Amino acid sequence: MKNFLKTSDFSREAIEELIEAALRFKSGEDSSKPLSGKSVALVFFNPSLRTRASMQVGIYELGGNSVILEPGSTSWTLEHRENVVMDTDKTEHLKEFVRVLERYVSIVGVRTFANLQNWEAERIEPILSAFEKYSTKPVINLESAMHHPCQALADMLTIREKFGKKKKKVLLTWAWHPKPLPMAVPNSFALATAQMGHDLRIAHPKGFELDSELLSEVERQAKENGGSVEYTSDINEAFEDVEVVYAKSWGSFQNYGDAEKEIKEREVYRKDWIVDEAKMAQTDSAIFMHCLPVRRNVIVTDAIIDSANSVVIDEAENRLHIQKAILAKLIK
Ligand code: CP
């Protein structure tokens, strides 16, 4: 385990081991300090509450020290393109940034979202790839254009805590949001759910399909692990009999790079594509999940997020425990 970039780099067995290790950290059975005397860099190109706080606390609890860097804010603006004349606003090249940083620290975490301009350019993860290329130390993906693997494993840990090892009927549903959002969370949730062998239903309006290569991998993983994948664009049927509801909004490839057009076109989904009491009543007493931050009464009604079936705070807590398991594994 050199890097932690996406869940599909790991076997189901390896994911099971991480979940078991996270449960030992959570229960207090494991209070080891494998990062004692070591530092971990956390590089944030984008804002964060959960990822930043849970990584910092987790590193501290493992005996280590965290170094937070925010390119363009508390550290220099960064250029990632190769062979460019750096005569514009970028002060430092990633080649130097990463190679300097790895002389100080034992692990490097990086958050670099899609900027929602050009999917073909963004899906190959140029910034994350540069970290991977230039760092001889392990790199953790703290959310990139394609993946948010720490979130996905915290989600799998949460499902495990609520239901044990049983295969579940899981709905990943698109929800209306006033503007287009990245796809890393739904991508990683779908992938990890398939890797854990659950039966996955993905619901979204027509035109909001996820990346086709990613979905091929989700389908392959589901088949290999005894699960299934189905798709629907009918919000009135999507919730029927499911045991887990995971809500998330994301942007459409049809309007990728044209937010104004997308905002106008998605308006028609505002009324129906919200998780509310009527939809949850169709489920098999499903738990409600969301990675947070969430817009109340836009993605989900107050009644549902505040209900006994809502596990969003447990999911957020589980970021801490699963990331401690990931860090402990990487430092080995
Ligand atoms: N879910 C999640 O990654 O939260 P933050 O964006 O606050 O880190």
GROMACS .gro file of C-alpha atoms and ligand atoms in nm:
model
  340
    1MET     CA    1   0.000   0.000   0.000
    2LYS     CA    2   0.214   0.290  -0.129
    3ASN     CA    3  -0.062   0.549  -0.192
    4PHE     CA    4  -0.431   0.584  -0.105
    5LEU     CA    5  -0.588   0.737  -0.415
    6LYS     CA    6  -0.905   0.538  -0.489
    7THR     CA    7  -1.079   0.240  -0.330
    8SER     CA    8  -1.054   0.027  -0.643
    9ASP     CA    9  -0.675   0.015  -0.595
   10PHE     CA   10  -0.754  -0.218  -0.303
   11SER     CA   11  -0.908  -0.562  -0.278
   12ARG     CA   12  -1.224  -0.620  -0.077
   13GLU     CA   13  -1.007  -0.803   0.175
   14ALA     CA   14  -0.782  -0.496   0.216
   15ILE     CA   15  -1.089  -0.273   0.263
   16GLU     CA   16  -1.229  -0.515   0.521
   17GLU     CA   17  -0.896  -0.494   0.709
   18LEU     CA   18  -0.914  -0.112   0.709
   19ILE     CA   19  -1.273  -0.122   0.841
   20GLU     CA   20  -1.172  -0.366   1.118
   21ALA     CA   21  -0.872  -0.146   1.208
   22ALA     CA   22  -1.099   0.163   1.216
   23LEU     CA   23  -1.338  -0.017   1.453
   24ARG     CA   24  -1.044  -0.097   1.683
   25PHE     CA   25  -0.940   0.270   1.686
   26LYS     CA   26  -1.300   0.376   1.748
   27SER     CA   27  -1.353   0.136   2.041
   28GLY     CA   28  -1.021   0.230   2.198
   29GLU     CA   29  -0.889  -0.127   2.162
   30ASP     CA   30  -0.607   0.018   1.948
   31SER     CA   31  -0.439   0.325   2.094
   32SER     CA   32  -0.107   0.279   1.915
   33LYS     CA   33   0.097   0.581   1.802
   34PRO     CA   34   0.255   0.475   1.471
   35LEU     CA   35   0.311   0.839   1.367
   36SER     CA   36   0.517   0.920   1.678
   37GLY     CA   37   0.794   1.163   1.582
   38LYS     CA   38   0.660   1.194   1.225
   39SER     CA   39   0.487   1.471   1.033
   40VAL     CA   40   0.211   1.456   0.771
   41ALA     CA   41   0.150   1.736   0.517
   42LEU     CA   42  -0.212   1.819   0.429
   43VAL     CA   43  -0.235   2.029   0.113
   44PHE     CA   44  -0.573   2.195   0.056
   45PHE     CA   45  -0.644   2.361  -0.278
   46ASN     CA   46  -1.013   2.375  -0.168
   47PRO     CA   47  -1.210   2.442   0.152
   48SER     CA   48  -1.290   2.173   0.409
   49LEU     CA   49  -1.431   2.117   0.755
   50ARG     CA   50  -1.449   1.741   0.806
   51THR     CA   51  -1.147   1.631   0.605
   52ARG     CA   52  -0.914   1.890   0.751
   53ALA     CA   53  -1.028   1.858   1.115
   54SER     CA   54  -1.049   1.476   1.115
   55MET     CA   55  -0.707   1.439   0.950
   56GLN     CA   56  -0.544   1.681   1.194
   57VAL     CA   57  -0.703   1.515   1.497
   58GLY     CA   58  -0.630   1.165   1.363
   59ILE     CA   59  -0.262   1.248   1.303
   60TYR     CA   60  -0.237   1.391   1.656
   61GLU     CA   61  -0.403   1.082   1.807
   62LEU     CA   62  -0.154   0.861   1.620
   63GLY     CA   63   0.132   1.057   1.779
   64GLY     CA   64   0.218   1.270   1.476
   65ASN     CA   65   0.227   1.634   1.371
   66SER     CA   66   0.028   1.785   1.082
   67VAL     CA   67   0.144   2.061   0.848
   68ILE     CA   68  -0.142   2.239   0.667
   69LEU     CA   69  -0.067   2.413   0.339
   70GLU     CA   70  -0.315   2.609   0.126
   71PRO     CA   71  -0.161   2.693  -0.214
   72GLY     CA   72  -0.254   3.042  -0.322
   73SER     CA   73  -0.345   3.141   0.032
   74THR     CA   74  -0.103   3.044   0.310
   75SER     CA   75   0.151   2.899   0.064
   76TRP     CA   76   0.263   3.004  -0.287
   77THR     CA   77   0.043   2.971  -0.594
   78LEU     CA   78   0.135   2.650  -0.779
   79GLU     CA   79   0.192   2.561  -1.145
   80HIS     CA   80   0.138   2.196  -1.239
   81ARG     CA   81   0.180   2.202  -1.619
   82GLU     CA   82   0.507   2.073  -1.761
   83ASN     CA   83   0.742   2.284  -1.972
   84VAL     CA   84   0.562   2.616  -1.929
   85VAL     CA   85   0.710   2.963  -1.905
   86MET     CA   86   0.602   3.068  -1.557
   87ASP     CA   87   0.556   3.437  -1.631
   88THR     CA   88   0.194   3.470  -1.509
   89ASP     CA   89   0.048   3.443  -1.158
   90LYS     CA   90   0.196   3.105  -1.051
   91THR     CA   91   0.497   3.141  -0.820
   92GLU     CA   92   0.618   2.784  -0.763
   93HIS     CA   93   0.610   2.460  -0.963
   94LEU     CA   94   0.467   2.140  -0.814
   95LYS     CA   95   0.797   1.968  -0.901
   96GLU     CA   96   0.976   2.173  -0.637
   97PHE     CA   97   0.678   2.196  -0.398
   98VAL     CA   98   0.634   1.819  -0.368
   99ARG     CA   99   1.003   1.731  -0.364
  100VAL     CA  100   1.073   1.987  -0.092
  101LEU     CA  101   0.772   1.885   0.117
  102GLU     CA  102   0.857   1.515   0.111
  103ARG     CA  103   1.196   1.593   0.267
  104TYR     CA  104   1.010   1.713   0.578
  105VAL     CA  105   0.717   1.473   0.611
  106SER     CA  106   0.633   1.101   0.600
  107ILE     CA  107   0.293   1.119   0.423
  108VAL     CA  108   0.134   1.383   0.195
  109GLY     CA  109  -0.244   1.435   0.175
  110VAL     CA  110  -0.390   1.649  -0.103
  111ARG     CA  111  -0.736   1.790  -0.180
  112THR     CA  112  -0.783   1.914  -0.537
  113PHE     CA  113  -1.141   1.933  -0.669
  114ALA     CA  114  -1.258   1.934  -1.029
  115ASN     CA  115  -1.292   2.295  -1.138
  116LEU     CA  116  -1.597   2.209  -1.354
  117GLN     CA  117  -1.455   2.350  -1.679
  118ASN     CA  118  -1.323   2.063  -1.896
  119TRP     CA  119  -1.401   1.708  -1.787
  120GLU     CA  120  -1.156   1.533  -2.021
  121ALA     CA  121  -0.872   1.742  -1.875
  122GLU     CA  122  -0.994   1.710  -1.516
  123ARG     CA  123  -1.077   1.338  -1.508
  124ILE     CA  124  -0.708   1.249  -1.553
  125GLU     CA  125  -0.631   1.432  -1.226
  126PRO     CA  126  -0.328   1.642  -1.332
  127ILE     CA  127  -0.252   1.783  -0.986
  128LEU     CA  128  -0.302   1.461  -0.788
  129SER     CA  129  -0.095   1.276  -1.051
  130ALA     CA  130   0.189   1.527  -1.009
  131PHE     CA  131   0.192   1.460  -0.634
  132GLU     CA  132   0.199   1.086  -0.705
  133LYS     CA  133   0.476   1.131  -0.961
  134TYR     CA  134   0.709   1.352  -0.760
  135SER     CA  135   0.658   1.215  -0.408
  136THR     CA  136   0.853   0.915  -0.289
  137LYS     CA  137   0.638   0.930   0.027
  138PRO     CA  138   0.279   0.793   0.039
  139VAL     CA  139   0.009   1.023  -0.103
  140ILE     CA  140  -0.350   1.027   0.032
  141ASN     CA  141  -0.633   1.159  -0.184
  142LEU     CA  142  -0.840   1.397   0.031
  143GLU     CA  143  -1.085   1.445  -0.261
  144SER     CA  144  -0.992   1.489  -0.623
  145ALA     CA  145  -1.190   1.535  -0.945
  146MET     CA  146  -1.274   1.163  -0.968
  147HIS     CA  147  -1.257   1.021  -0.616
  148HIS     CA  148  -1.313   1.084  -0.245
  149PRO     CA  149  -1.194   0.749  -0.107
  150CYS     CA  150  -1.165   0.852   0.260
  151GLN     CA  151  -1.531   0.958   0.254
  152ALA     CA  152  -1.636   0.636   0.079
  153LEU     CA  153  -1.465   0.414   0.336
  154ALA     CA  154  -1.614   0.618   0.622
  155ASP     CA  155  -1.951   0.554   0.455
  156MET     CA  156  -1.881   0.179   0.429
  157LEU     CA  157  -1.776   0.178   0.797
  158THR     CA  158  -2.105   0.350   0.887
  159ILE     CA  159  -2.312   0.095   0.692
  160ARG     CA  160  -2.112  -0.184   0.861
  161GLU     CA  161  -2.186  -0.039   1.207
  162LYS     CA  162  -2.558  -0.011   1.136
  163PHE     CA  163  -2.613  -0.345   0.959
  164GLY     CA  164  -2.314  -0.574   1.019
  165LYS     CA  165  -2.178  -0.765   0.720
  166LYS     CA  166  -2.517  -0.824   0.557
  167LYS     CA  167  -2.566  -0.730   0.192
  168LYS     CA  168  -2.797  -0.427   0.170
  169LYS     CA  169  -3.018  -0.253  -0.087
  170VAL     CA  170  -2.851   0.084  -0.131
  171LEU     CA  171  -2.983   0.388  -0.318
  172LEU     CA  172  -2.749   0.660  -0.443
  173THR     CA  173  -2.983   0.941  -0.540
  174TRP     CA  174  -2.908   1.267  -0.720
  175ALA     CA  175  -3.069   1.569  -0.554
  176TRP     CA  176  -3.141   1.918  -0.680
  177HIS     CA  177  -2.892   2.189  -0.580
  178PRO     CA  178  -2.880   2.548  -0.709
  179LYS     CA  179  -2.551   2.493  -0.893
  180PRO     CA  180  -2.350   2.207  -1.048
  181LEU     CA  181  -2.121   2.019  -0.809
  182PRO     CA  182  -1.829   1.775  -0.861
  183MET     CA  183  -1.878   1.397  -0.889
  184ALA     CA  184  -1.604   1.262  -0.665
  185VAL     CA  185  -1.838   1.167  -0.378
  186PRO     CA  186  -2.099   0.979  -0.586
  187ASN     CA  187  -1.820   0.813  -0.789
  188SER     CA  188  -1.642   0.684  -0.479
  189PHE     CA  189  -1.962   0.589  -0.296
  190ALA     CA  190  -2.085   0.386  -0.596
  191LEU     CA  191  -1.747   0.218  -0.635
  192ALA     CA  192  -1.705   0.127  -0.267
  193THR     CA  193  -2.067   0.006  -0.240
  194ALA     CA  194  -2.006  -0.224  -0.537
  195GLN     CA  195  -1.676  -0.344  -0.390
  196MET     CA  196  -1.858  -0.438  -0.067
  197GLY     CA  197  -2.107  -0.649  -0.266
  198HIS     CA  198  -2.423  -0.448  -0.191
  199ASP     CA  199  -2.713  -0.411  -0.435
  200LEU     CA  200  -2.682  -0.057  -0.566
  201ARG     CA  201  -2.951   0.153  -0.735
  202ILE     CA  202  -2.838   0.484  -0.888
  203ALA     CA  203  -3.114   0.742  -0.945
  204HIS     CA  204  -3.077   1.067  -1.137
  205PRO     CA  205  -3.265   1.265  -1.399
  206LYS     CA  206  -3.177   1.180  -1.760
  207GLY     CA  207  -2.862   1.369  -1.859
  208PHE     CA  208  -2.699   1.338  -1.517
  209GLU     CA  209  -2.519   1.008  -1.581
  210LEU     CA  210  -2.188   0.956  -1.402
  211ASP     CA  211  -1.862   0.901  -1.592
  212SER     CA  212  -1.904   0.598  -1.821
  213GLU     CA  213  -1.562   0.443  -1.747
  214LEU     CA  214  -1.627   0.481  -1.375
  215LEU     CA  215  -1.966   0.310  -1.410
  216SER     CA  216  -1.806   0.022  -1.603
  217GLU     CA  217  -1.571  -0.028  -1.309
  218VAL     CA  218  -1.864  -0.008  -1.063
  219GLU     CA  219  -2.050  -0.275  -1.262
  220ARG     CA  220  -1.738  -0.495  -1.282
  221GLN     CA  221  -1.679  -0.465  -0.907
  222ALA     CA  222  -2.045  -0.542  -0.827
  223LYS     CA  223  -2.031  -0.858  -1.039
  224GLU     CA  224  -1.701  -0.969  -0.887
  225ASN     CA  225  -1.825  -0.914  -0.530
  226GLY     CA  226  -2.174  -1.064  -0.555
  227GLY     CA  227  -2.368  -0.737  -0.578
  228SER     CA  228  -2.564  -0.565  -0.852
  229VAL     CA  229  -2.614  -0.222  -1.011
  230GLU     CA  230  -2.936  -0.079  -1.155
  231TYR     CA  231  -3.027   0.267  -1.280
  232THR     CA  232  -3.346   0.470  -1.274
  233SER     CA  233  -3.454   0.820  -1.367
  234ASP     CA  234  -3.791   0.777  -1.194
  235ILE     CA  235  -3.773   0.951  -0.856
  236ASN     CA  236  -4.112   0.806  -0.758
  237GLU     CA  237  -3.980   0.448  -0.783
  238ALA     CA  238  -3.621   0.500  -0.676
  239PHE     CA  239  -3.679   0.472  -0.300
  240GLU     CA  240  -3.887   0.154  -0.305
  241ASP     CA  241  -3.764  -0.106  -0.052
  242VAL     CA  242  -3.410   0.028  -0.013
  243GLU     CA  243  -3.235   0.007   0.325
  244VAL     CA  244  -2.979   0.284   0.271
  245VAL     CA  245  -3.046   0.622   0.106
  246TYR     CA  246  -2.735   0.822   0.007
  247ALA     CA  247  -2.815   1.167  -0.132
  248LYS     CA  248  -2.576   1.380  -0.336
  249SER     CA  249  -2.602   1.638  -0.610
  250TRP     CA  250  -2.366   1.651  -0.906
  251GLY     CA  251  -2.330   1.830  -1.239
  252SER     CA  252  -2.427   1.719  -1.588
  253PHE     CA  253  -2.171   1.640  -1.858
  254GLN     CA  254  -2.413   1.792  -2.112
  255ASN     CA  255  -2.348   2.139  -1.969
  256TYR     CA  256  -2.000   2.083  -1.825
  257GLY     CA  257  -1.816   2.417  -1.827
  258ASP     CA  258  -2.137   2.618  -1.875
  259ALA     CA  259  -2.274   2.666  -1.523
  260GLU     CA  260  -2.528   2.932  -1.625
  261LYS     CA  261  -2.697   2.700  -1.876
  262GLU     CA  262  -2.693   2.412  -1.629
  263ILE     CA  263  -2.845   2.622  -1.349
  264LYS     CA  264  -3.138   2.717  -1.576
  265GLU     CA  265  -3.194   2.362  -1.704
  266ARG     CA  266  -3.177   2.190  -1.363
  267GLU     CA  267  -3.447   2.420  -1.219
  268VAL     CA  268  -3.719   2.174  -1.334
  269TYR     CA  269  -3.589   1.917  -1.085
  270ARG     CA  270  -3.605   2.150  -0.781
  271LYS     CA  271  -3.947   2.033  -0.658
  272ASP     CA  272  -3.919   1.655  -0.699
  273TRP     CA  273  -3.551   1.568  -0.645
  274ILE     CA  274  -3.534   1.622  -0.269
  275VAL     CA  275  -3.521   1.355   0.001
  276ASP     CA  276  -3.840   1.403   0.202
  277GLU     CA  277  -4.078   1.215   0.429
  278ALA     CA  278  -4.294   1.077   0.145
  279LYS     CA  279  -3.995   0.923  -0.032
  280MET     CA  280  -3.839   0.781   0.284
  281ALA     CA  281  -4.177   0.623   0.366
  282GLN     CA  282  -4.137   0.404   0.054
  283THR     CA  283  -3.810   0.255   0.184
  284ASP     CA  284  -3.750  -0.040   0.413
  285SER     CA  285  -3.689   0.193   0.714
  286ALA     CA  286  -3.375   0.318   0.540
  287ILE     CA  287  -3.097   0.509   0.707
  288PHE     CA  288  -3.026   0.850   0.553
  289MET     CA  289  -2.668   0.929   0.453
  290HIS     CA  290  -2.493   1.239   0.315
  291CYS     CA  291  -2.123   1.328   0.317
  292LEU     CA  292  -2.192   1.689   0.436
  293PRO     CA  293  -2.192   1.983   0.395
  294VAL     CA  294  -2.559   1.967   0.300
  295ARG     CA  295  -2.814   2.235   0.217
  296ARG     CA  296  -3.119   2.173   0.436
  297ASN     CA  297  -3.459   2.176   0.262
  298VAL     CA  298  -3.279   2.169  -0.072
  299ILE     CA  299  -3.113   1.824  -0.075
  300VAL     CA  300  -3.305   1.686   0.227
  301THR     CA  301  -3.586   1.813   0.447
  302ASP     CA  302  -3.527   1.907   0.811
  303ALA     CA  303  -3.759   1.623   0.915
  304ILE     CA  304  -3.538   1.359   0.749
  305ILE     CA  305  -3.193   1.490   0.839
  306ASP     CA  306  -3.310   1.538   1.200
  307SER     CA  307  -3.482   1.197   1.217
  308ALA     CA  308  -3.359   0.895   1.412
  309ASN     CA  309  -3.270   0.728   1.080
  310SER     CA  310  -3.024   1.001   0.984
  311VAL     CA  311  -2.661   0.889   1.029
  312VAL     CA  312  -2.485   1.193   0.882
  313ILE     CA  313  -2.304   1.282   1.206
  314ASP     CA  314  -2.184   0.922   1.251
  315GLU     CA  315  -2.049   0.931   0.894
  316ALA     CA  316  -1.858   1.248   0.974
  317GLU     CA  317  -1.718   1.096   1.295
  318ASN     CA  318  -1.614   0.784   1.105
  319ARG     CA  319  -1.388   0.994   0.882
  320LEU     CA  320  -1.159   1.018   1.186
  321HIS     CA  321  -1.145   0.645   1.256
  322ILE     CA  322  -1.106   0.520   0.898
  323GLN     CA  323  -0.838   0.781   0.823
  324LYS     CA  324  -0.642   0.668   1.131
  325ALA     CA  325  -0.658   0.314   0.989
  326ILE     CA  326  -0.538   0.440   0.648
  327LEU     CA  327  -0.254   0.647   0.797
  328ALA     CA  328  -0.142   0.358   1.020
  329LYS     CA  329  -0.138   0.124   0.720
  330LEU     CA  330   0.053   0.369   0.499
  331ILE     CA  331   0.321   0.440   0.759
  332LYS     CA  332   0.396   0.067   0.790
  333CP      N1  333  -1.736   1.537   0.342
  333CP      C1  334  -1.629   1.617   0.335
  333CP      O1  335  -1.529   1.586   0.268
  333CP      O2  336  -1.638   1.731   0.408
  333CP      P1  337  -1.542   1.857   0.396
  333CP      O3  338  -1.555   1.908   0.253
  333CP      O4  339  -1.591   1.955   0.497
  333CP      O5  340  -1.401   1.813   0.422
   0.00000   0.00000   0.00000
